[in-house]
């Protein structure tokens, strides 16, 4: 088992299923018995180079609910790679804390942290991946559909970090993943290569279409995310123009089965990638998924932070 959580690709199917099983169990335990002290006295250092509501709160609340604490580091103060090398920061943090949670622009920065840290490094979103989001989605789909294998998920939007991690979840669990995006916004060749290996091994399928209507046909869930991710602000006008036909609205939903669910990683730009009526409909489970971020990440912390490790 990888010591870190950087991408889902680095993990085995059994490990992914292990995270999901534990997440269901600790959600149930938390709702019936409240907090426990499995990580009593343990600490996680959190580095957020980009804004966050969900990820930051759920890691901090999660650590507290497990009897530990999270320390939020101001990225401007520690200036990773500038004030000191990433290696030296990783060496130092590893002497004090039990986990490092990092949200960075560059994916390489997180992999470099992981290369040098002797404590687990957890990817809290990079430009390329958002594994914690995908785990929370997996839990949410299992809650609503009772399984993952064989389900069809249509990701309508950018082939971005969230799409990459969700496609990896699908590849590990035998789902059918469809990316519906404008031409030129597909996932990178490198990501697709990793995905194809997963789908070949585990079943399911990977399809790309440039037609949103065709993409949602037969879908069990339509997923979307912002058209302009953090750090891409300069491309906002151009991307918004290209993505207009990919809005998740009532017209698009009418092309999917009546029982098709909808989700979004949030924050949503309502009126752009999704309409208010769809967000507010009973089919939209995005807040269930947001809730499950808490449980999924507690499961990750419990799996990766080894009690008595020191
Ligand atoms: N979905 C998600 O990661 O939300 P935040 O950016 O608010 O953490
Ligand atoms: N793709 C979005 C996800 C935000 C949680 C971004 O990177 O900004």
XYZ file of C-alpha atoms and ligand atoms in Angstrom:
326
model
C 0.000 0.000 0.000
C 1.312 3.435 -0.906
C 2.264 5.441 2.156
C 0.718 8.528 0.502
C -2.481 9.488 -1.313
C -1.371 11.389 -4.400
C -3.518 9.836 -7.142
C -5.931 6.912 -7.119
C -3.837 5.334 -9.867
C -1.084 4.697 -7.294
C -3.443 2.479 -5.302
C -4.886 -0.966 -5.930
C -8.555 -1.741 -6.371
C -8.522 -3.430 -2.949
C -7.085 -0.324 -1.343
C -9.719 1.925 -2.942
C -12.458 -0.448 -1.790
C -10.807 -0.484 1.648
C -11.020 3.332 1.879
C -14.680 3.249 0.828
C -15.623 0.461 3.248
C -13.937 2.251 6.139
C -15.569 5.527 5.162
C -19.050 3.957 5.348
C -18.190 2.394 8.717
C -16.857 5.564 10.303
C -19.747 7.636 8.988
C -22.138 5.232 10.678
C -20.065 5.205 13.851
C -19.820 9.006 13.919
C -23.574 9.407 13.468
C -24.426 6.925 16.235
C -21.570 7.317 18.710
C -19.867 10.634 17.846
C -16.154 11.326 17.799
C -13.512 8.775 18.768
C -9.862 9.114 19.712
C -8.209 6.872 17.134
C -5.729 9.632 16.279
C -5.411 11.095 19.779
C -2.432 13.410 19.993
C -1.751 13.148 16.252
C -1.347 16.170 14.025
C -1.689 16.965 10.342
C 0.001 19.973 8.755
C -2.110 21.561 6.018
C -0.702 23.616 3.172
C -3.284 25.281 0.904
C -1.818 27.292 -1.959
C -5.310 27.697 -3.454
C -8.607 28.662 -1.797
C -10.746 25.948 -0.181
C -13.882 25.599 1.890
C -14.767 21.889 1.845
C -11.321 20.328 1.840
C -9.876 22.522 4.521
C -12.850 22.280 6.877
C -13.273 18.530 6.422
C -9.617 17.736 7.080
C -9.548 20.006 10.117
C -12.886 18.779 11.489
C -11.899 15.202 10.644
C -8.658 15.380 12.621
C -10.497 16.879 15.612
C -13.223 14.204 15.419
C -10.482 11.561 15.552
C -8.931 13.126 18.660
C -6.092 14.905 16.863
C -5.549 18.361 15.424
C -4.742 20.032 12.114
C -2.308 22.903 11.767
C -3.078 25.205 8.860
C 0.099 26.693 7.424
C 0.015 29.987 5.578
C 1.618 29.157 2.204
C 2.997 32.701 1.986
C 4.802 32.199 5.292
C 6.408 28.876 4.494
C 6.991 29.631 0.792
C 7.635 26.018 -0.248
C 10.615 25.788 -2.582
C 11.510 29.450 -2.095
C 12.208 30.092 1.573
C 13.702 26.615 1.725
C 13.730 23.575 -0.524
C 10.681 21.317 -0.677
C 12.957 18.545 0.558
C 14.010 20.419 3.699
C 10.432 21.445 4.464
C 9.322 17.796 4.052
C 12.180 16.579 6.281
C 11.310 19.114 8.973
C 7.548 18.556 8.900
C 8.105 14.791 9.084
C 9.871 15.253 12.439
C 6.850 16.995 13.971
C 3.558 15.947 12.434
C 1.883 12.671 11.441
C 0.555 13.695 8.018
C 0.898 16.489 5.475
C -2.202 17.617 3.565
C -1.298 19.724 0.527
C -3.281 21.652 -2.093
C -0.909 23.038 -4.674
C -1.002 24.354 -8.213
C 1.775 22.116 -9.463
C 1.217 18.385 -9.107
C 4.984 17.905 -9.033
C 5.175 19.866 -5.799
C 2.984 17.298 -4.047
C 4.911 14.368 -5.513
C 8.155 15.997 -4.413
C 6.801 16.496 -0.895
C 5.839 12.814 -0.868
C 9.254 11.752 -2.144
C 10.965 13.378 0.822
C 8.396 13.069 3.618
C 8.513 10.087 5.944
C 4.909 10.773 6.964
C 1.931 10.362 4.619
C 1.310 13.171 2.145
C -2.321 13.565 1.104
C -3.191 15.362 -2.113
C -5.883 17.922 -1.280
C -6.119 18.916 -5.003
C -3.496 19.793 -7.545
C -3.848 20.996 -11.121
C -3.944 17.299 -12.136
C -5.792 15.314 -9.479
C -8.329 15.477 -6.655
C -8.411 11.939 -5.201
C -10.324 12.814 -2.021
C -13.207 14.147 -4.116
C -13.368 10.919 -6.094
C -13.485 8.815 -2.915
C -16.365 10.918 -1.582
C -18.178 10.462 -4.883
C -17.636 6.692 -4.711
C -19.196 6.590 -1.264
C -22.122 8.745 -2.406
C -22.853 6.547 -5.418
C -22.702 3.429 -3.252
C -25.189 5.047 -0.856
C -27.592 5.930 -3.659
C -27.111 2.992 -6.010
C -25.714 0.275 -3.730
C -22.748 -0.441 -6.020
C -20.205 1.068 -8.398
C -19.399 -1.715 -10.882
C -21.439 -1.389 -14.046
C -22.680 2.164 -13.346
C -22.339 4.744 -16.136
C -20.978 8.137 -15.101
C -21.079 10.980 -17.618
C -18.627 13.726 -16.707
C -19.921 16.737 -18.632
C -17.253 19.407 -18.630
C -13.534 19.928 -18.617
C -11.100 17.000 -18.646
C -9.606 18.501 -15.493
C -8.227 17.418 -12.098
C -11.622 16.276 -10.801
C -12.374 14.395 -14.040
C -8.985 12.660 -13.815
C -9.559 11.378 -10.299
C -13.165 10.353 -10.936
C -12.095 8.482 -14.079
C -9.485 6.677 -11.974
C -12.145 5.733 -9.433
C -14.275 4.410 -12.321
C -11.324 2.493 -13.740
C -10.621 0.831 -10.405
C -14.208 -0.161 -9.767
C -15.484 -1.351 -13.161
C -17.651 1.667 -13.976
C -18.345 3.093 -17.427
C -16.819 6.578 -17.590
C -17.833 8.977 -20.347
C -16.185 12.372 -20.734
C -18.350 14.824 -22.693
C -16.309 17.932 -23.422
C -15.585 20.420 -26.195
C -12.817 19.413 -28.593
C -9.434 20.213 -27.126
C -10.480 19.815 -23.474
C -9.994 16.047 -23.212
C -7.818 14.432 -20.551
C -4.097 14.280 -21.303
C -2.597 11.344 -23.180
C -0.626 10.385 -20.076
C -3.715 10.272 -17.871
C -5.641 8.311 -20.516
C -2.821 5.762 -20.734
C -3.067 5.101 -16.979
C -6.848 4.929 -17.218
C -6.828 2.430 -20.054
C -4.693 0.074 -17.976
C -7.238 0.301 -15.145
C -10.274 -0.302 -17.372
C -8.561 -3.225 -19.093
C -7.827 -4.819 -15.735
C -11.062 -4.106 -13.925
C -13.747 -3.962 -16.612
C -15.989 -1.014 -17.327
C -15.136 1.351 -20.144
C -13.715 4.756 -21.044
C -15.312 6.901 -23.748
C -14.879 10.491 -24.892
C -17.471 12.441 -26.859
C -17.779 16.052 -27.926
C -21.588 15.813 -27.810
C -23.100 16.388 -24.352
C -26.455 14.822 -25.310
C -24.806 11.636 -26.545
C -22.640 11.570 -23.424
C -25.512 11.454 -20.942
C -27.471 8.739 -22.770
C -28.017 5.821 -20.376
C -26.126 7.595 -17.554
C -26.618 6.671 -13.899
C -24.990 9.945 -12.915
C -24.124 13.198 -14.645
C -21.168 14.923 -13.010
C -19.907 18.399 -13.634
C -17.357 20.905 -12.361
C -16.473 24.522 -13.045
C -15.331 25.337 -16.566
C -12.488 27.491 -15.275
C -10.413 25.886 -12.555
C -8.350 27.760 -9.986
C -5.279 29.096 -11.750
C -6.924 29.244 -15.198
C -8.542 32.649 -14.784
C -6.760 34.024 -17.877
C -8.631 31.460 -20.022
C -12.048 32.276 -18.525
C -13.583 34.015 -21.529
C -12.395 31.482 -24.082
C -13.338 28.449 -22.005
C -16.780 29.797 -21.135
C -17.477 30.226 -24.849
C -16.437 26.670 -25.688
C -18.260 25.078 -22.766
C -21.669 26.771 -23.207
C -23.214 23.717 -24.978
C -22.039 21.571 -22.044
C -24.193 23.205 -19.367
C -25.986 20.690 -17.140
C -29.569 21.950 -17.409
C -33.108 20.546 -17.690
C -32.746 20.123 -21.442
C -29.640 17.960 -21.031
C -31.179 15.984 -18.168
C -34.149 15.149 -20.404
C -31.725 13.149 -22.562
C -30.672 10.987 -19.598
C -32.744 8.302 -17.831
C -35.363 9.673 -15.413
C -33.557 8.189 -12.390
C -30.144 9.635 -13.387
C -28.407 11.393 -10.482
C -26.425 14.631 -10.754
C -23.418 15.759 -8.775
C -20.819 18.481 -8.642
C -17.643 18.704 -6.587
C -18.506 22.317 -5.594
C -18.026 25.222 -5.506
C -20.564 25.580 -8.339
C -20.799 28.509 -10.691
C -24.567 28.400 -11.006
C -25.752 29.628 -14.403
C -22.532 28.441 -16.029
C -21.826 24.685 -15.829
C -25.074 23.920 -13.950
C -28.423 25.624 -13.559
C -30.097 26.433 -10.237
C -33.107 24.195 -10.932
C -30.822 21.193 -11.488
C -28.771 21.985 -8.370
C -31.979 22.226 -6.342
C -33.605 19.105 -7.785
C -33.949 15.872 -5.813
C -31.639 14.217 -8.340
C -28.683 16.343 -7.264
C -26.600 14.675 -4.542
C -23.749 17.191 -4.434
C -24.264 18.014 -0.770
C -24.314 14.322 0.154
C -20.987 14.121 -1.636
C -19.731 17.219 0.191
C -20.707 15.570 3.485
C -18.861 12.419 2.509
C -15.634 14.365 2.028
C -15.459 14.390 5.828
C -15.849 10.642 6.191
C -13.754 9.643 3.185
C -10.834 11.764 4.387
C -11.128 10.433 7.931
C -10.853 6.961 6.371
C -7.738 8.057 4.466
C -6.193 9.492 7.649
C -6.988 6.329 9.592
C -5.477 4.114 6.899
C -2.346 6.197 6.347
C -1.470 7.565 9.794
C -0.285 4.487 11.629
C -1.003 4.577 15.361
C 2.192 3.927 17.272
C 4.262 4.496 14.138
C 6.872 6.620 15.851
N -14.619 20.353 -3.758
C -13.625 20.969 -3.103
O -12.489 20.497 -3.044
O -14.016 22.124 -2.506
P -13.039 23.219 -1.909
O -12.269 23.799 -3.063
O -13.951 24.224 -1.271
O -12.120 22.566 -0.926
N -11.544 21.906 -10.955
C -11.748 22.779 -9.822
C -12.106 21.976 -8.611
C -12.352 22.766 -7.370
C -12.664 21.911 -6.181
C -10.504 23.588 -9.591
O -9.399 23.023 -9.653
O -10.612 24.794 -9.360
